[in-house]
Short mmCIF file of C-alpha atoms in Angstrom, two decimals:
data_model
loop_
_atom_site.label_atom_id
_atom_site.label_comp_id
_atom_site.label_asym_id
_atom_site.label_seq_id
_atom_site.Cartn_x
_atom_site.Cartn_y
_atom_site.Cartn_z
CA UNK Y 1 12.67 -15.33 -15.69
CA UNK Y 2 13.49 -12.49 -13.29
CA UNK Y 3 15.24 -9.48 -15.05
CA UNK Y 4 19.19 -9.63 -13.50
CA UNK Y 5 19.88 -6.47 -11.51
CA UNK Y 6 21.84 -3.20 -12.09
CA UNK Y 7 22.58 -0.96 -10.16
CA UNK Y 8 20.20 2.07 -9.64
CA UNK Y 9 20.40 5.08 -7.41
CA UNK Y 10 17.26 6.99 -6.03
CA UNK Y 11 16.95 10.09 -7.67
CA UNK Y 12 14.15 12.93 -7.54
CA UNK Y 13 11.71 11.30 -9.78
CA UNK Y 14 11.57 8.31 -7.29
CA UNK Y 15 11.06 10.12 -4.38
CA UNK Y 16 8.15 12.54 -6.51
CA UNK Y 17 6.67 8.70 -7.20
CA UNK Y 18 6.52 8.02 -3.83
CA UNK Y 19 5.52 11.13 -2.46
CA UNK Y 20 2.07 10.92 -5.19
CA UNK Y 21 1.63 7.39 -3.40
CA UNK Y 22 1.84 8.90 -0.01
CA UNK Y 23 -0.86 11.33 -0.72
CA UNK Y 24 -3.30 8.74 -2.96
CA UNK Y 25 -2.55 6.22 0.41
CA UNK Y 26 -3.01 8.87 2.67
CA UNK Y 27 -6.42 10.11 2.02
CA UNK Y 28 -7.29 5.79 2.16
CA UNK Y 29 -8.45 5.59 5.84
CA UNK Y 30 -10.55 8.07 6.40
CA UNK Y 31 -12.53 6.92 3.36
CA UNK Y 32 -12.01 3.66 4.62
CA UNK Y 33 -14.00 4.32 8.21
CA UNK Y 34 -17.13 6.75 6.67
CA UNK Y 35 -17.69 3.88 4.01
CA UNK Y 36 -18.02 0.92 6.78
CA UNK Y 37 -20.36 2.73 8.47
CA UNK Y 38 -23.03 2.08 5.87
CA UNK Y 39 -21.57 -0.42 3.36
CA UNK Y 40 -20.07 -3.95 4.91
CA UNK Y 41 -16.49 -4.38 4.19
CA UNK Y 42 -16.96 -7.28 1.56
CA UNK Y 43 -18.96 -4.91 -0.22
CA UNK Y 44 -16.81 -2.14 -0.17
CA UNK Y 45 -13.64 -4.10 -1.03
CA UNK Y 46 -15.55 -6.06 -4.28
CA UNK Y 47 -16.70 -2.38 -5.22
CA UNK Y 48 -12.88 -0.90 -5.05
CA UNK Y 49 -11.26 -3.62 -6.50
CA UNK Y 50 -13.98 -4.35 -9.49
CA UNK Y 51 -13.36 -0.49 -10.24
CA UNK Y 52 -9.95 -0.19 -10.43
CA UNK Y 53 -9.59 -3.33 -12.05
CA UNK Y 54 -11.96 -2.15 -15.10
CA UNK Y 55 -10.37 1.27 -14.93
CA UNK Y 56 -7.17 -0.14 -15.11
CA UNK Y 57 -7.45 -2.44 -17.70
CA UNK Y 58 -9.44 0.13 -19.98
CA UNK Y 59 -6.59 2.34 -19.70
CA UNK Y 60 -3.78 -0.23 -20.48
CA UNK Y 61 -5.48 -1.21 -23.53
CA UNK Y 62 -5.82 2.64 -24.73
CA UNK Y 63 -2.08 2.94 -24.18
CA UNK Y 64 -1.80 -0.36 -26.53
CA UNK Y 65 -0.73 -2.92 -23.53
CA UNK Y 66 -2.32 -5.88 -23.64
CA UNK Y 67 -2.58 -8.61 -20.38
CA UNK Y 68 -0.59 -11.71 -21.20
CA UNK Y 69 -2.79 -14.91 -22.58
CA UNK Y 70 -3.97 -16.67 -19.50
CA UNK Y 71 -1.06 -19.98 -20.05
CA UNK Y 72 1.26 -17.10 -18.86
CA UNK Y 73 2.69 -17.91 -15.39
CA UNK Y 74 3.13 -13.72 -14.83
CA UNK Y 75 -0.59 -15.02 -13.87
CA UNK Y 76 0.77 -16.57 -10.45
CA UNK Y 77 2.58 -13.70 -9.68
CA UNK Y 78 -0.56 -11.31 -10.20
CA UNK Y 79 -2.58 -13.56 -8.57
CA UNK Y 80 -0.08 -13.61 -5.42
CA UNK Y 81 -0.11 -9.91 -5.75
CA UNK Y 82 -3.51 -9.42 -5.84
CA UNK Y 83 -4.03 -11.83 -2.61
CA UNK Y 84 -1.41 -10.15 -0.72
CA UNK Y 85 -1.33 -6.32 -1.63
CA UNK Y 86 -5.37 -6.04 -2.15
CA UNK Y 87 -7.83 -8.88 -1.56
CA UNK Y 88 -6.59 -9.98 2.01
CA UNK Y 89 -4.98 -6.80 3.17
CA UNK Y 90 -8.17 -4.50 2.31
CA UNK Y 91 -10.56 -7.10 4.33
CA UNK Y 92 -8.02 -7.11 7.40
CA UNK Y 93 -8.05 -3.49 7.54
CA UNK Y 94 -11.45 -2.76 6.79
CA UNK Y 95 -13.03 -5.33 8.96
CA UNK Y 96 -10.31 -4.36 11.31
CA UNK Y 97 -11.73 -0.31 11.88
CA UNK Y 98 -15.49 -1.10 12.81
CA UNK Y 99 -13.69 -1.61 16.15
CA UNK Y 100 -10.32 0.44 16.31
CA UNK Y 101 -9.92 4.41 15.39
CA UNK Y 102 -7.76 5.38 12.24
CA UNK Y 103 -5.40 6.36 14.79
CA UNK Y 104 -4.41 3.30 15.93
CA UNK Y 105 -4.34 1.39 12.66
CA UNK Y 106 -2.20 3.92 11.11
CA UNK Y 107 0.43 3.09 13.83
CA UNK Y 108 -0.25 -0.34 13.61
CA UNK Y 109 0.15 -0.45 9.08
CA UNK Y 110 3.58 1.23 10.08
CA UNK Y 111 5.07 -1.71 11.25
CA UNK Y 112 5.10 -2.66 7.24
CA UNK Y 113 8.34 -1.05 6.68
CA UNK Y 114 10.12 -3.13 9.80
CA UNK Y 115 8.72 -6.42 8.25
CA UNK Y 116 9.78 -5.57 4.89
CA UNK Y 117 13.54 -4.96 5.60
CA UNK Y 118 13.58 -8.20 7.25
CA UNK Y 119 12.02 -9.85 3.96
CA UNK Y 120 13.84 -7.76 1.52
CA UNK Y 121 17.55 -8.56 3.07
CA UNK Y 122 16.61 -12.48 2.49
CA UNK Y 123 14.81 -12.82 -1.07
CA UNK Y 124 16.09 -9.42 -2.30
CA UNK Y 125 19.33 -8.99 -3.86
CA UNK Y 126 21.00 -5.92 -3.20
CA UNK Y 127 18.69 -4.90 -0.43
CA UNK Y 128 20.46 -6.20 2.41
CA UNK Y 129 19.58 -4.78 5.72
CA UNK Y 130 22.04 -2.22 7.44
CA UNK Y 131 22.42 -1.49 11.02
CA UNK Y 132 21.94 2.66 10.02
CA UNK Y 133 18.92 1.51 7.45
CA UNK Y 134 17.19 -0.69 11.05
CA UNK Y 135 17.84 2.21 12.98
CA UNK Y 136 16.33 4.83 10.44
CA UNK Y 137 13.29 2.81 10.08
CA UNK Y 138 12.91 2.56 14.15
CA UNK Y 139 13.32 6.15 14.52
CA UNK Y 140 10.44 6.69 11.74
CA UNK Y 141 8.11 4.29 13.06
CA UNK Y 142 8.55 6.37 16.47
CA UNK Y 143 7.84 9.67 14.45
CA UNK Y 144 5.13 8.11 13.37
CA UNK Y 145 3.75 6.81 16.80
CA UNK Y 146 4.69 10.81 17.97
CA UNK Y 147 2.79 12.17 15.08
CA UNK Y 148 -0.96 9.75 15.33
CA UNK Y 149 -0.23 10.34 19.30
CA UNK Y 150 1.53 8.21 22.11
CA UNK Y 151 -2.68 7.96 23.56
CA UNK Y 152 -3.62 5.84 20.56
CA UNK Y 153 -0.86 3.00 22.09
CA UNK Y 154 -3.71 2.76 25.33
CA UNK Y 155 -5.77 1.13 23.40
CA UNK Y 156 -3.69 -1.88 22.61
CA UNK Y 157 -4.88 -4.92 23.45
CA UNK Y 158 -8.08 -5.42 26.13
CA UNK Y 159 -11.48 -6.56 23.60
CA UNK Y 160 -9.96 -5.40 20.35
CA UNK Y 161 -6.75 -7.32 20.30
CA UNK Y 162 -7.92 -9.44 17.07
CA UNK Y 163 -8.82 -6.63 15.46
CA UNK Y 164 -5.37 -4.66 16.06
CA UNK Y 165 -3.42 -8.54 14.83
CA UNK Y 166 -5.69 -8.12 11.95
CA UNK Y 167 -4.02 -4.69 11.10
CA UNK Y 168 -0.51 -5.98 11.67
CA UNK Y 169 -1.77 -8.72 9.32
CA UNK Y 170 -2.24 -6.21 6.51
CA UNK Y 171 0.87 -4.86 7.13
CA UNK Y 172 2.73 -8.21 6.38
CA UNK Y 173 0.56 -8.67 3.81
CA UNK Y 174 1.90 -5.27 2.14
CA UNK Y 175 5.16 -6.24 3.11
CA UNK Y 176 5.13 -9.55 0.79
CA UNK Y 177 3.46 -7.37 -1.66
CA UNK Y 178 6.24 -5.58 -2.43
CA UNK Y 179 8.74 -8.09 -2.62
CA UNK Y 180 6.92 -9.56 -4.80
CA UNK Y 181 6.82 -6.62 -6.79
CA UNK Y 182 10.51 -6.43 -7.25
CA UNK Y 183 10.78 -9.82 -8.19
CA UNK Y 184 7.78 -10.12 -10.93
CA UNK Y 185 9.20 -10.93 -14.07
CA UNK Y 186 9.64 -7.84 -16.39
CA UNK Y 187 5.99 -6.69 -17.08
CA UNK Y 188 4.64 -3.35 -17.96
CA UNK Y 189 3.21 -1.32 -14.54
CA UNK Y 190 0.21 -0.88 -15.98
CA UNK Y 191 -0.08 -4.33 -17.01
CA UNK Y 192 1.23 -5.80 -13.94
CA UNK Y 193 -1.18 -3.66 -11.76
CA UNK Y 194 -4.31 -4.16 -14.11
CA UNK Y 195 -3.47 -8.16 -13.59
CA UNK Y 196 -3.25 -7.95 -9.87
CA UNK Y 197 -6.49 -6.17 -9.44
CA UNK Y 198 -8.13 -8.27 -11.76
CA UNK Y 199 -7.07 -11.59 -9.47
CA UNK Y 200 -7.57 -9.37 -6.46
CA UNK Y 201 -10.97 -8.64 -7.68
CA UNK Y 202 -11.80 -12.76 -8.08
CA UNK Y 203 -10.58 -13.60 -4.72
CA UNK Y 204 -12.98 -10.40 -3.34
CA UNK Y 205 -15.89 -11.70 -5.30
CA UNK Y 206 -17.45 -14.57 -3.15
CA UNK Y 207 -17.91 -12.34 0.15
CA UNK Y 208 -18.41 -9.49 -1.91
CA UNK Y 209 -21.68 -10.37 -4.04
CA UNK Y 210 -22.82 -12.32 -1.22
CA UNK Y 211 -22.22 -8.62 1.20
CA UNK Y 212 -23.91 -6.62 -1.79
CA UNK Y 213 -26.95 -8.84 -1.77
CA UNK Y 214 -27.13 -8.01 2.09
CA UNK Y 215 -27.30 -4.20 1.95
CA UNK Y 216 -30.39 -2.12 1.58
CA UNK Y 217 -29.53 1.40 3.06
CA UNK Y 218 -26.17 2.40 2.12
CA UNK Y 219 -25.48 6.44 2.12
CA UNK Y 220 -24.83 8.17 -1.14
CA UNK Y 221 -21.36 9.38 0.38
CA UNK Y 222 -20.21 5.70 1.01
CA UNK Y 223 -20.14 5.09 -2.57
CA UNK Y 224 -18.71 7.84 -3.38
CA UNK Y 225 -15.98 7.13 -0.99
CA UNK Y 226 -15.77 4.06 -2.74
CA UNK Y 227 -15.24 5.31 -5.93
CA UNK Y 228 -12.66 7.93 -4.77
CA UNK Y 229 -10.40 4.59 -3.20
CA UNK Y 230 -10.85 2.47 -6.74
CA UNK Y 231 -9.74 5.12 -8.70
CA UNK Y 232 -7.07 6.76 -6.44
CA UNK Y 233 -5.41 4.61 -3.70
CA UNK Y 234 -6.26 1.49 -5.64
CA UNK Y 235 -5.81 1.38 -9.87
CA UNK Y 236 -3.51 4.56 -9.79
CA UNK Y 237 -1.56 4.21 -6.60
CA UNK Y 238 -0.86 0.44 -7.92
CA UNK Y 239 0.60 1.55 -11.30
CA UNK Y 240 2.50 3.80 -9.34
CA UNK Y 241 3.74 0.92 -6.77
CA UNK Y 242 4.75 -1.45 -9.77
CA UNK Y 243 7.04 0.59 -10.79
CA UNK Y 244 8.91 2.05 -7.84
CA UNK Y 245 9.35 -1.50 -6.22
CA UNK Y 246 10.90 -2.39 -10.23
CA UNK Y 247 13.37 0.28 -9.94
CA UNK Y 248 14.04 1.85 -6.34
CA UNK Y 249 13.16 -1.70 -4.49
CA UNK Y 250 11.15 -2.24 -1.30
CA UNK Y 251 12.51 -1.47 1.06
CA UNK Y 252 12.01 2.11 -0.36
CA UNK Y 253 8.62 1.55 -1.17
CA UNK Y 254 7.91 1.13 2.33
CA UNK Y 255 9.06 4.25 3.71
CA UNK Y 256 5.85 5.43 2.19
CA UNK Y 257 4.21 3.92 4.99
CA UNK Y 258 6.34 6.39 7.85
CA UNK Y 259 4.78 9.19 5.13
CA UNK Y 260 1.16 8.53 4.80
CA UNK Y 261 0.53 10.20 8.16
CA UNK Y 262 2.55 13.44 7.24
CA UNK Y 263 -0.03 13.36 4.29
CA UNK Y 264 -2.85 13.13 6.74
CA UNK Y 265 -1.05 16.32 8.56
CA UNK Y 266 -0.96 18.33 5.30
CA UNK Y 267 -4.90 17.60 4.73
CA UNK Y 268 -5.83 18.62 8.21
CA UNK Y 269 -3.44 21.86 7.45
CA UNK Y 270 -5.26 22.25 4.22
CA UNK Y 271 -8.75 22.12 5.36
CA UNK Y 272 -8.33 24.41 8.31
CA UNK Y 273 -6.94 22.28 11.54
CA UNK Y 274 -4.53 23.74 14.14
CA UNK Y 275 -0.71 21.50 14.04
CA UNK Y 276 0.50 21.71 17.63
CA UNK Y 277 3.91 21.58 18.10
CA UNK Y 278 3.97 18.00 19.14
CA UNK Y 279 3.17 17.39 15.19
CA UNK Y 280 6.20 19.38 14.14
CA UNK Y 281 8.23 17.62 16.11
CA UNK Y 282 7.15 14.38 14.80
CA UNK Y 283 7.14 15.38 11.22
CA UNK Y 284 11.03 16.11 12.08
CA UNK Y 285 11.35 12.82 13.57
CA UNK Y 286 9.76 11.18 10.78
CA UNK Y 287 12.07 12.63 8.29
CA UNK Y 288 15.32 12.07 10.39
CA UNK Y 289 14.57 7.96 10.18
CA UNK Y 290 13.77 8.76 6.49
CA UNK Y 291 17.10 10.40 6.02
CA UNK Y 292 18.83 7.22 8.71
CA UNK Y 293 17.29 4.77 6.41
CA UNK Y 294 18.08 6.13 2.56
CA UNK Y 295 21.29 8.11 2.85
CA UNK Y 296 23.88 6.96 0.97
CA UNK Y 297 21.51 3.69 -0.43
CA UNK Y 298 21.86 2.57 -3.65
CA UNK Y 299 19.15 -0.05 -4.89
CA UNK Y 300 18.73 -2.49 -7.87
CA UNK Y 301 16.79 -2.23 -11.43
CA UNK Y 302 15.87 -4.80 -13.36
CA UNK Y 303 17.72 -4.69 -16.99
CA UNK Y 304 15.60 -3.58 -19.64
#
C-alpha cells in the first residue's frame, strides 16, 4: 500500500539533491546530440539504459538491497516508471534532436514542470496547485525561454513540428514519472531506481538490438558519451530522483527542469564562454519563479 503522508518541509539537503540532479541532467543533451550523430537512437538508448541498469543493480546488492521476487506488484510500478521516465521519454527526445537544436528542446522539456502541477494537484495529496506556485512556474519557464534565447521559439513549427510534439511528449512523460514516484509504495531508492531501469531496459531492447545490429561506423566519442549518460544522468541521477519525489514531492522535482539550463550556463562559464547580460538576466528570472513557486511550500513524506 502507499505509505500515508506527513508533513515535510524542504530543507537544504533537498535543494543540494536537486541541485546534483540539475547538473547530472544538465550535461544530458549535449551528449545526447554528439552521440546521434554516429550511433542511432535505439542504440544509444539500449546502451544507457543496459548500463545503468547493471550499474545500478551491482551497487544495490553491495549495499545489501535486494530487488523484490518478481510476484511483487512494486514490479508494475517499476515497469510504469521505467516506460514513462526512461524507455519512451529517451526515444522521443533522442529521435526528436536529429532534426531540432538543443536549444529548442531544452525550452520545449521545460514545459514538464507546467504539466506536472496540473497532475500533482489531482493524484497528489498535499500538492495542490496555488495561484503564486502557477505563477512561479510561468515566470521560470519564461527565464528559461530568456536564458536558451527568444530565436530558438522561430523555429516552432514549419517541417519539424513532429519532432518538437515529440519533445513535449517526453516532457509529459517525465511529468507522470514523477508522480509516480511519489506514489510507489515504500521501496528503497536504490532499489526502486535499479527496478525501473531494469524494465526500462526490456522495453528498449527490441529496437535496440535490432539498431545495434545496424551500425558499423560509430565514433569512439559516441560511446563514450554513452557511457558518461548511463552512469550519470541515468543510474545516479535516478537514485537521486527516487528519493526527492519520496520526500519533497513533484512538483519540486520539477523545478529541476527551469535549472538544467542554468547548469548548461555554469559549463559554458567553466570551459571559457562569454555570459552576456541577457543570460544574467534570465538566470534572475529563473530564480524569481523558483522563489514564486517554493516559498512558503510545505510538501508530504511518506511515513517510515
Amino acid at each position: 500500500m502507499t505509505s500515508t503522508p506527513t508533513p515535510h518541509t524542504v530543507g537544504p539537503r533537498d535543494w543540494a539533491a536537486l541541485l546534483l540532479l540539475t547538473v547530472l541532467w544538465g550535461s544530458a543533451f549535449a551528449f545526447i546530440k554528439h552521440s546521434v550523430e554516429t550511433l542511432p537512437p535505439g542504440a544509444l538508448i539500449f546502451v544507457r539504459l543496459s548500463l545503468a541498469a547493471l550499474a545500478l543493480t551491482v551497487w544495490a546488492h553491495m549495499r545489501g538491497r535486494r530487488l523484490p521476487p518478481l510476484n511483487d506488484r512494486r514490479w508494475l510500478w517499476m515497469a510504469g516508471l521505467g516506460l514513462f521516465g526512461n524507455a519512451l521519454p529517451f526515444f522521443l527526445v533522442s529521435w526528436a534532436q536529429l532534426y531540432i537544436d538543443s536549444a529548442l528542446a531544452g525550452i520545449l522539456v521545460a514545459t514538464m514542470p507546467l504539466v506536472t502541477v496540473g497532475l500533482a494537484h489531482a493524484f497528489v495529496p498535499g500538492e495542490r496547485m496555488t495561484l503564486r506556485a502557477l505563477l512561479g512556474l510561468i515566470v521560470g519557464f519564461a527565464g528559461v525561454i530568456l536564458l536558451l534565447g527568444p530565436s530558438a521559439l522561430a523555429a516552432l513549427g514549419g517541417a519539424d513540428t513532429l519532432a518538437q510534439l515529440a519533445v513535449i511528449g517526453a516532457a509529459t512523460c517525465y511529468a507522470i514519472n514523477a508522480i509516480q514516484a511519489r506514489l510507489l509504495p515504500d521501496t528503497p531508492p536504490s532499489v526502486s531506481a535499479a527496478g525501473m531501469l531494469i524494465m526500462a531496459t526490456i522495453f528498449a531492447a527490441p529496437l535496440g538490438v535490432w539498431d545495434l545490429m545496424q551500425v558499423d561506423d560509430v565514433a569512439p566519442s559516441a560511446w563514450f558519451a554513452a557511457a558518461w549518460l548511463a552512469l550519470g544522468p541515468t543510474a545516479f541521477a535516478s537514485v537521486i530522483l527516487m528519493q526527492v519525489a519520496r520526500t519533497a514531492g513533484p512538483n519540486f522535482l520539477a523545478i529541476a527542469n527551469y535549472l538544467t539550463p542554468i547548469a548548461a550556463l555554469v559549463t559554458g562559464l567553466v570551459i571559457g564562454e562569454l555570459v552576456g547580460w541577457t543570460a544574467v538576466l534570465a538566470l534572475v528570472v529563473i530564480l524569481a519563479g523558483v522563489w514564486l513557486a517554493r516559498g512558503g511550500k510545505r510538501t508530504r513524506q511518506p511515513k517510515v
